[in-house]
Coordinates of C-alpha atoms and ligand atoms in Angstrom, one line a residue:
M1 CA -3.3 0.2 50.0
K2 CA -3.8 -1.3 53.4
I3 CA -1.1 -3.8 52.9
L4 CA 1.3 -1.3 52.1
V5 CA 0.6 0.8 55.1
V6 CA 1.1 -2.1 57.2
L7 CA 4.5 -3.1 55.6
V8 CA 5.6 0.5 55.9
L9 CA 4.8 0.3 59.5
L10 CA 6.4 -2.9 60.3
G11 CA 9.4 -1.3 58.7
L12 CA 9.2 1.6 61.1
H13 CA 12.4 1.0 62.9
S14 CA 14.6 0.7 59.8
A15 CA 13.5 4.4 59.3
A16 CA 14.9 4.9 55.9
A17 CA 12.6 2.4 54.1
V18 CA 10.1 4.5 52.3
T19 CA 7.5 3.5 49.6
H20 CA 6.7 6.4 47.0
S21 CA 4.1 6.5 44.7
L22 CA 2.9 8.5 41.7
K23 CA -0.5 8.1 40.5
Y24 CA -2.7 9.7 38.0
I25 CA -6.5 9.8 37.8
Y26 CA -8.7 10.8 34.8
T27 CA -12.2 11.3 35.1
A28 CA -14.4 12.0 32.2
S29 CA -18.2 12.3 32.7
S30 CA -21.2 12.8 30.5
Q31 CA -24.2 15.0 32.1
V32 CA -23.1 15.2 35.3
P33 CA -24.3 18.7 36.5
N34 CA -21.7 21.1 37.9
F35 CA -18.7 18.8 37.2
P36 CA -16.4 19.5 34.4
E37 CA -16.5 16.9 31.8
Y38 CA -12.9 16.0 32.0
V39 CA -10.6 16.3 35.0
T40 CA -7.3 14.9 35.8
V41 CA -5.2 15.0 38.8
G42 CA -1.7 13.8 39.5
M43 CA -0.3 12.6 43.0
V44 CA 2.9 11.9 44.6
D45 CA 2.7 9.9 48.1
D46 CA -1.0 10.6 47.7
V47 CA -0.4 14.5 47.8
Q48 CA -1.8 16.1 44.9
I49 CA 0.8 17.6 42.5
D50 CA -1.2 18.9 39.8
H51 CA -4.6 19.6 38.2
Y52 CA -6.4 19.9 34.8
D53 CA -10.0 20.1 34.2
S54 CA -11.9 20.8 30.8
N55 CA -12.7 24.3 32.2
A56 CA -9.1 25.3 32.7
T57 CA -6.6 26.0 29.9
R58 CA -3.6 24.2 31.2
V59 CA -2.3 21.7 33.6
L60 CA -1.3 23.8 36.9
P61 CA 0.8 22.7 39.8
K62 CA -0.7 22.1 43.1
Q63 CA 2.5 22.2 45.2
D64 CA 4.9 25.0 45.3
W65 CA 7.8 22.5 44.8
M66 CA 6.4 21.1 41.6
N67 CA 7.4 24.5 39.9
R68 CA 11.1 23.3 40.2
V69 CA 10.2 21.0 37.3
T70 CA 10.8 23.8 34.9
E71 CA 14.4 24.1 36.2
D72 CA 15.1 21.0 34.2
D73 CA 12.6 21.5 31.4
P74 CA 10.9 24.9 30.8
Q75 CA 8.5 23.2 28.5
Y76 CA 7.3 20.8 31.4
W77 CA 3.7 22.5 31.8
E78 CA 3.2 22.9 28.1
N79 CA 4.1 19.3 27.4
E80 CA 1.7 18.3 30.3
T81 CA -1.2 20.3 28.8
Q82 CA -0.6 18.9 25.5
I83 CA -0.7 15.4 26.5
V84 CA -3.8 15.9 28.6
T85 CA -5.8 18.0 26.1
G86 CA -4.9 15.5 23.3
Q87 CA -6.8 12.7 25.2
Q88 CA -9.7 14.6 26.1
Q89 CA -11.7 13.9 23.0
L90 CA -10.8 10.3 23.1
F91 CA -12.3 9.9 26.7
K92 CA -15.5 11.5 25.4
D93 CA -15.6 9.1 22.4
N94 CA -14.8 6.2 24.9
I95 CA -17.8 7.1 27.0
E96 CA -20.0 7.0 23.9
I97 CA -18.6 3.7 22.9
L98 CA -19.4 2.4 26.4
K99 CA -23.0 3.8 26.5
Q100 CA -23.6 1.7 23.4
R101 CA -21.9 -1.5 24.8
F102 CA -24.0 -1.2 28.0
L103 CA -27.2 -0.4 26.0
Q104 CA -27.6 3.0 27.7
T105 CA -29.2 5.8 26.0
G106 CA -28.7 8.9 28.3
G107 CA -28.2 9.8 31.9
A108 CA -25.0 10.6 33.8
H109 CA -21.9 8.3 33.2
I110 CA -18.3 8.4 34.4
L111 CA -15.4 6.8 33.0
Q112 CA -12.0 6.8 34.9
L113 CA -8.5 5.9 34.2
M114 CA -6.0 5.2 37.2
Y115 CA -2.4 4.5 36.6
G116 CA 0.9 4.8 38.3
C117 CA 3.8 3.2 40.2
E118 CA 4.8 2.6 43.5
W119 CA 8.4 2.2 44.4
D120 CA 10.4 1.1 47.5
N121 CA 13.4 3.1 47.8
E122 CA 15.3 0.4 49.8
T123 CA 14.5 -2.6 47.7
G124 CA 14.0 -0.8 44.6
E125 CA 10.8 -2.9 43.9
V126 CA 8.4 -1.5 41.5
Y127 CA 4.6 -2.0 41.4
G128 CA 2.9 -0.4 38.3
Y129 CA -0.8 -0.6 37.4
T130 CA -3.3 0.9 35.1
Q131 CA -7.1 0.4 35.3
Y132 CA -10.3 1.6 34.0
G133 CA -13.7 2.1 35.8
Y134 CA -17.1 2.6 34.3
D135 CA -19.9 4.1 36.3
G136 CA -18.3 3.2 39.5
E137 CA -17.3 -0.3 38.8
D138 CA -14.0 -2.0 37.7
F139 CA -13.8 -2.3 33.8
L140 CA -10.4 -3.1 32.7
A141 CA -7.2 -3.6 34.4
F142 CA -3.5 -4.4 33.1
D143 CA -1.7 -7.4 34.8
L144 CA 2.0 -6.6 34.5
K145 CA 2.9 -10.0 35.4
T146 CA 1.1 -11.8 32.6
E147 CA 1.0 -8.7 30.3
T148 CA -2.8 -9.3 29.9
W149 CA -5.9 -7.0 30.5
I150 CA -8.2 -8.4 33.1
A151 CA -12.0 -8.0 32.1
P152 CA -14.3 -8.3 34.8
K153 CA -17.2 -7.4 32.8
P154 CA -18.5 -9.0 29.6
Q155 CA -18.7 -5.6 28.0
A156 CA -14.9 -5.1 28.6
V157 CA -14.0 -8.4 26.7
I158 CA -13.7 -7.0 23.1
T159 CA -11.4 -4.5 24.3
K160 CA -9.3 -6.9 26.2
R161 CA -8.8 -9.0 23.0
K162 CA -8.1 -5.8 20.9
W163 CA -5.4 -4.5 23.2
E164 CA -3.7 -7.9 23.9
N165 CA -3.2 -8.2 20.2
D166 CA -1.6 -4.9 20.0
K167 CA 2.0 -5.7 21.0
A168 CA 3.3 -2.1 20.8
L169 CA 0.5 -1.1 23.1
I170 CA 1.6 -3.9 25.6
A171 CA 5.4 -2.8 25.2
Q172 CA 4.5 0.6 25.7
T173 CA 2.3 0.3 28.7
K174 CA 4.8 -2.1 30.4
N175 CA 7.8 0.5 29.7
Y176 CA 6.0 3.5 31.2
L177 CA 4.7 1.6 34.2
T178 CA 8.1 -0.2 35.2
Q179 CA 10.5 2.5 33.9
T180 CA 9.3 5.9 33.0
C181 CA 6.9 6.5 35.8
V182 CA 9.3 5.5 38.3
D183 CA 11.9 7.8 36.9
W184 CA 9.5 10.8 37.1
L185 CA 8.6 9.8 40.5
K186 CA 12.1 9.9 41.9
K187 CA 12.5 13.1 40.3
Y188 CA 9.3 14.6 41.9
V189 CA 10.3 13.0 45.2
N190 CA 13.4 15.0 45.0
Y191 CA 12.0 18.2 44.3
G192 CA 9.5 18.0 47.1
R193 CA 11.6 16.0 49.5
S194 CA 11.4 18.5 52.6
S195 CA 7.7 18.6 52.3
L196 CA 6.9 15.0 51.4
M197 CA 9.3 13.7 54.3
R198 CA 7.7 16.1 57.0
T199 CA 5.7 14.9 59.7
E200 CA 2.8 16.6 61.3
L201 CA 1.0 15.4 64.3
P202 CA -2.8 15.5 64.5
S203 CA -5.1 17.0 66.9
V204 CA -7.2 14.1 68.3
S205 CA -10.7 14.3 69.9
L206 CA -13.5 12.1 71.0
L207 CA -16.8 12.8 69.2
Q208 CA -20.2 11.3 69.8
K209 CA -23.4 11.9 67.7
T210 CA -26.1 11.0 70.2
P211 CA -25.9 9.3 73.7
S212 CA -26.4 5.8 72.0
S213 CA -23.8 6.3 69.3
P214 CA -20.5 4.8 69.1
V215 CA -17.9 7.2 70.4
S216 CA -15.4 8.3 67.3
C217 CA -11.9 9.0 68.0
F218 CA -11.1 11.6 65.3
A219 CA -7.6 12.5 64.1
T220 CA -7.0 15.5 61.9
G221 CA -4.2 17.4 60.5
F222 CA -1.7 14.6 60.3
Y223 CA 1.0 13.9 57.7
P224 CA 2.0 11.5 55.9
N225 CA -1.0 9.2 55.5
R226 CA 1.1 6.3 56.9
V227 CA -0.8 5.8 60.3
M228 CA -2.3 3.3 62.5
M229 CA -5.1 3.9 64.6
F230 CA -7.1 1.7 67.0
W231 CA -8.9 1.4 70.4
R232 CA -7.2 -0.4 73.2
K233 CA -8.7 -2.0 76.2
D234 CA -6.4 -2.6 79.4
G235 CA -3.7 -2.3 77.0
E236 CA -4.8 -4.8 74.4
E237 CA -5.8 -3.9 70.9
L238 CA -9.5 -4.3 70.2
H239 CA -11.0 -5.8 67.2
E240 CA -14.6 -6.2 68.1
D241 CA -17.2 -3.4 68.3
V242 CA -14.5 -0.9 66.4
E243 CA -15.0 0.3 63.0
L244 CA -12.1 1.7 61.4
G245 CA -12.6 4.8 58.9
E246 CA -10.7 5.5 55.7
I247 CA -7.9 8.0 55.6
L248 CA -9.1 11.1 53.9
P249 CA -7.4 14.2 52.7
N250 CA -8.0 17.8 53.9
H251 CA -7.8 20.6 51.7
D252 CA -4.7 21.8 53.3
G253 CA -2.5 18.8 52.4
S254 CA -2.9 16.9 55.7
F255 CA -5.2 14.0 56.4
Q256 CA -7.8 12.8 58.7
M257 CA -9.0 9.7 60.2
S258 CA -11.2 8.1 62.7
V259 CA -12.1 4.9 64.5
D260 CA -15.1 4.2 66.2
L261 CA -15.9 2.2 69.2
N262 CA -19.5 0.9 70.0
L263 CA -19.8 1.1 73.8
S264 CA -23.3 -0.1 74.1
S265 CA -22.3 -3.1 76.2
V266 CA -19.8 -1.5 78.2
T267 CA -20.7 -0.3 81.8
P268 CA -19.7 3.4 82.8
E269 CA -17.3 2.1 85.4
D270 CA -15.3 0.3 82.6
W271 CA -14.9 3.3 80.4
R272 CA -11.5 4.2 81.8
R273 CA -10.1 0.9 80.6
Y274 CA -10.2 2.2 77.1
E275 CA -7.8 4.4 75.3
C276 CA -7.7 5.6 71.4
V277 CA -4.1 5.3 69.9
F278 CA -2.8 7.1 67.2
Q279 CA 0.6 6.2 65.5
L280 CA 2.3 8.1 62.8
S281 CA 4.8 6.3 60.6
G282 CA 8.6 7.6 61.6
V283 CA 7.3 9.2 65.0
K284 CA 8.2 7.3 68.1
D285 CA 5.5 8.6 70.5
D286 CA 1.8 7.6 70.0
I287 CA -0.9 9.8 70.9
I288 CA -3.0 8.3 73.3
T289 CA -6.4 9.5 74.2
K290 CA -8.2 8.1 77.2
L291 CA -11.9 7.4 77.0
D292 CA -13.2 10.1 79.4
E293 CA -17.0 10.9 79.3
T294 CA -16.0 14.5 80.2
A295 CA -13.7 14.9 77.2
I296 CA -16.2 13.7 74.6
Q297 CA -17.6 16.4 72.4
T298 CA -21.2 16.2 71.7
N299 CA -24.0 18.2 70.2
W300 CA -26.6 17.6 73.1
S301 CA -26.4 18.9 76.5
K302 CA -24.6 16.2 78.7
T303 CA -24.8 18.5 82.1
G304 CA -27.2 21.1 81.1
D305 CA -24.6 23.7 80.4
G306 CA -24.8 23.5 76.8
G307 CA -22.9 20.9 74.7
F308 CA -20.7 21.2 71.8
P309 CA -22.3 21.9 68.3
L310 CA -21.1 18.6 66.9
G311 CA -23.7 18.8 64.2
A312 CA -22.1 21.9 62.9
V313 CA -18.6 20.6 63.0
I314 CA -19.6 17.2 61.1
G315 CA -21.4 19.4 58.6
V316 CA -18.4 21.4 58.0
V317 CA -16.3 18.4 57.7
V318 CA -18.7 16.8 55.4
V319 CA -18.9 19.8 53.0
L320 CA -14.9 20.3 53.1
L321 CA -14.7 16.6 52.3
L322 CA -17.0 16.8 49.4
L323 CA -15.1 19.9 48.2
V324 CA -11.7 17.9 48.4
V325 CA -13.4 14.8 46.8
C326 CA -14.6 17.1 43.8
I327 CA -11.1 18.8 43.7
V328 CA -8.9 15.7 43.8
G329 CA -11.4 13.8 41.6
F330 CA -11.0 10.8 43.8
F331 CA -11.8 7.7 42.4
L332 CA -15.5 7.4 42.5
W333 CA -15.3 3.5 41.9
K334 CA -14.3 2.2 45.3
N335 CA -12.8 -1.1 44.4
K336 CA -13.5 -3.6 47.4
K337 CA -10.2 -5.4 46.8
K338 CA -7.4 -3.2 47.6
G339 CA -3.8 -4.2 46.9
K340 CA -2.5 -6.4 44.1
E341 CA -5.0 -9.2 44.0
G342 CA -6.8 -7.4 41.2
F343 CA -10.0 -8.2 39.6
Q344 CA -12.0 -11.1 39.1
P345 CA -11.8 -12.2 35.3
A346 CA -14.8 -12.8 33.4
N347 CA -15.0 -16.0 31.7
T348 CA -12.6 -15.4 28.7
S349 CA -11.6 -18.9 28.2
D350 CA -12.5 -18.8 24.6
A351 CA -10.1 -15.6 24.3
S352 CA -8.1 -15.9 21.1
S353 CA -4.6 -16.8 22.1
S354 CA -2.8 -17.1 18.8
S355 CA -4.9 -14.6 16.7
S356 CA -4.5 -12.6 13.7
S357 CA -1.4 -10.5 13.5
S358 CA -3.1 -7.4 11.9
S359 CA -5.0 -6.5 15.1
S360 CA -6.0 -3.1 13.9
S361 CA -7.6 -4.2 10.8
S362 CA -10.7 -5.1 12.4
S363 CA -11.5 -1.9 13.8
S364 CA -13.1 0.5 11.6
S365 CA -11.6 3.7 13.1
S366 CA -8.0 3.7 13.6
T367 CA -6.6 2.7 17.1
E368 CA -4.1 5.5 17.6
V369 CA -1.3 4.2 19.5
P370 CA 1.7 6.8 18.9
V371 CA 5.2 5.6 18.7
P372 CA 6.4 5.0 22.2
D373 CA 8.1 8.3 23.4
G374 CA 9.4 6.8 26.5
N375 CA 10.2 9.9 28.4
Q376 CA 7.0 11.9 28.9
P377 CA 5.8 12.1 32.6
R378 CA 2.6 10.7 31.9
S379 CA 1.4 7.7 30.0
E380 CA 0.6 9.0 26.3
E381 CA -1.4 5.9 25.2
E382 CA -4.5 7.0 23.3
V383 CA -6.5 4.0 23.5
E384 CA -9.9 3.6 22.1
L385 CA -12.2 1.1 23.9
Q386 CA -13.9 0.2 20.9
Ligands
LIG1 C1 15.3 6.2 51.1 O1 14.6 7.3 51.7 C2 15.2 7.7 52.9 C3 14.4 8.9 53.3 O2 14.4 10.1 52.4 C4 16.7 8.1 52.9 O3 17.2 8.5 54.1 C5 17.3 6.9 52.4 O4 18.8 7.2 52.0 C6 16.9 6.4 51.0 N1 17.3 5.1 50.6 C7 18.0 5.0 49.4 C8 18.4 3.6 49.1 O5 17.7 6.0 48.6
LIG2 C1 -17.5 24.9 33.1 O1 -17.7 25.6 31.9 C2 -19.0 25.6 31.4 C3 -19.3 26.3 30.3 O2 -18.4 27.3 30.2 C4 -20.0 25.9 32.7 O3 -21.3 25.8 32.3 C5 -19.7 25.0 33.8 O4 -20.6 25.4 34.9 C6 -18.3 25.0 34.2 N1 -18.2 24.0 35.2 C7 -17.5 24.1 36.5 C8 -17.5 23.0 37.4 O5 -16.8 25.2 36.6
LIG3 C1 -23.5 -1.5 69.0 O1 -23.6 -3.1 69.7 C2 -24.9 -3.4 70.0 C3 -24.8 -4.7 70.6 O2 -23.7 -4.8 71.1 C4 -25.6 -3.4 68.7 O3 -27.2 -3.7 69.0 C5 -25.7 -1.7 68.2 O4 -26.4 -1.9 66.8 C6 -24.4 -1.6 67.7 N1 -24.3 0.0 67.2 C7 -23.6 0.2 66.2 C8 -23.8 1.7 65.8 O5 -23.1 -0.4 65.4
LIG4 C1 -26.8 15.8 67.1 O1 -26.4 15.4 65.8 C2 -26.7 14.2 65.3 C3 -26.3 14.1 63.9 O2 -26.0 15.3 63.2 C4 -28.4 14.2 65.2 O3 -28.9 12.9 64.7 C5 -28.8 14.4 66.6 O4 -30.3 14.2 66.6 C6 -28.4 15.7 67.2 N1 -28.7 15.9 68.6 C7 -29.3 16.8 69.1 C8 -29.6 16.6 70.7 O5 -29.3 17.8 68.5
LIG5 C1 8.5 18.9 26.0 O1 8.5 19.1 24.6 C2 9.8 19.6 24.0 C3 9.3 19.9 22.7 O2 8.6 18.9 22.0 C4 10.8 18.6 24.0 O3 12.1 19.0 23.7 C5 11.0 18.2 25.6 O4 11.8 17.1 25.7 C6 9.6 17.9 26.2 N1 9.7 17.4 27.6 C7 9.6 16.3 28.2 C8 9.6 16.4 29.6 O5 9.5 15.4 27.4

């Protein structure tokens, strides 16, 4: 994702170039307290568009503009609900299959599927992906270029072989990721254009936990999430003693981010040479915050007249974040490698290349790959990991 952000920003001056994305995340869990067993969320440009969980009865829109889909198709939400609920049991079964494969007997386990597409509206370039994660780690990912599944874990190799022998599945996956997904993405972007294309500037503040902590430059309330944030000294961007945080969603649809600066080796006289810079894609003027001791919000008393209750602020932020994370069902597996490099394949050099044509005959229970329908908003693949 970082690569994308940078590219988008480099293209800042040709303001019309925009990369849009559609992404679905499915989270199935077993024995995770206070969390529904099955949750799906859809996102356009990292904005949540819909939600389903096993405690709800249907897929529901999360943006007002998503209600416009029924103008074209009154059945839209029913169809979505049908697809999603139709796969619920399969996800549960898949967790059981994986527990066996990893020789696990009980405890909390989580299986996630993430798929989607990114579309550059200027070049028309499309990047599609679909990948599974189990208990926070990469399990399987489809490589569109080679039309193979990448299995970073030995426990995934059986599935990789089975799915690669299933030509219908590969064709369906490819068709969805390169065509159907993009068609729907364009439709959604069209409905949500005025909201998705807006820009909102953040409020930026300087925070510090303890007198020896790094100073955190904290921006919240911005939209979209195509931003750059950094510290500057004498006008030069700093790379050392700086820690860049992740862009995180706020519950109101805006985003937040922070960049920390470790000042332990900086003398007080030198502080004024530092400033924090926030740049939002599509907005010319940067927000510049000078490092000024009096502007830093803390929870300890700097001058004796009572400080700012930072602990409370941070606490609230953390709670809100947790809520957002739960609601959005953010991928619990944080893949270290971002972008398109993909996974490190396990040693599968003995993978059958020619292989039997009757792929499904080896599995006792049927592999249900429905005939590609080709125009549903979501992937309808019902794939068993077995
Ligand atoms: C890409 O999106 C921008 C912003 O909505 C728009 O101005 C431009 O016309 C679009 N370009 C194409 C080729 O659709
Ligand atoms: C979902 O419903 C079940 C049973 O109805 C309940 O036990 C559980 O607490 C609910 N979970 C959430 C997250 O609401
Ligand atoms: C800040 O830098 C100093 C050395 O320059 C180091 O000892 C300290 O651990 C750093 N603090 C943080 C929070 O990284
Ligand atoms: C301020 O908050 C931080 C983090 O919550 C805590 O570690 C620190 O002890 C607090 N300082 C005071 C003076 O309360
Ligand atoms: C939803 O289902 C109805 C009836 O099965 C079908 O006519 C319609 O095309 C479907 N909508 C989409 C978006 O596929």
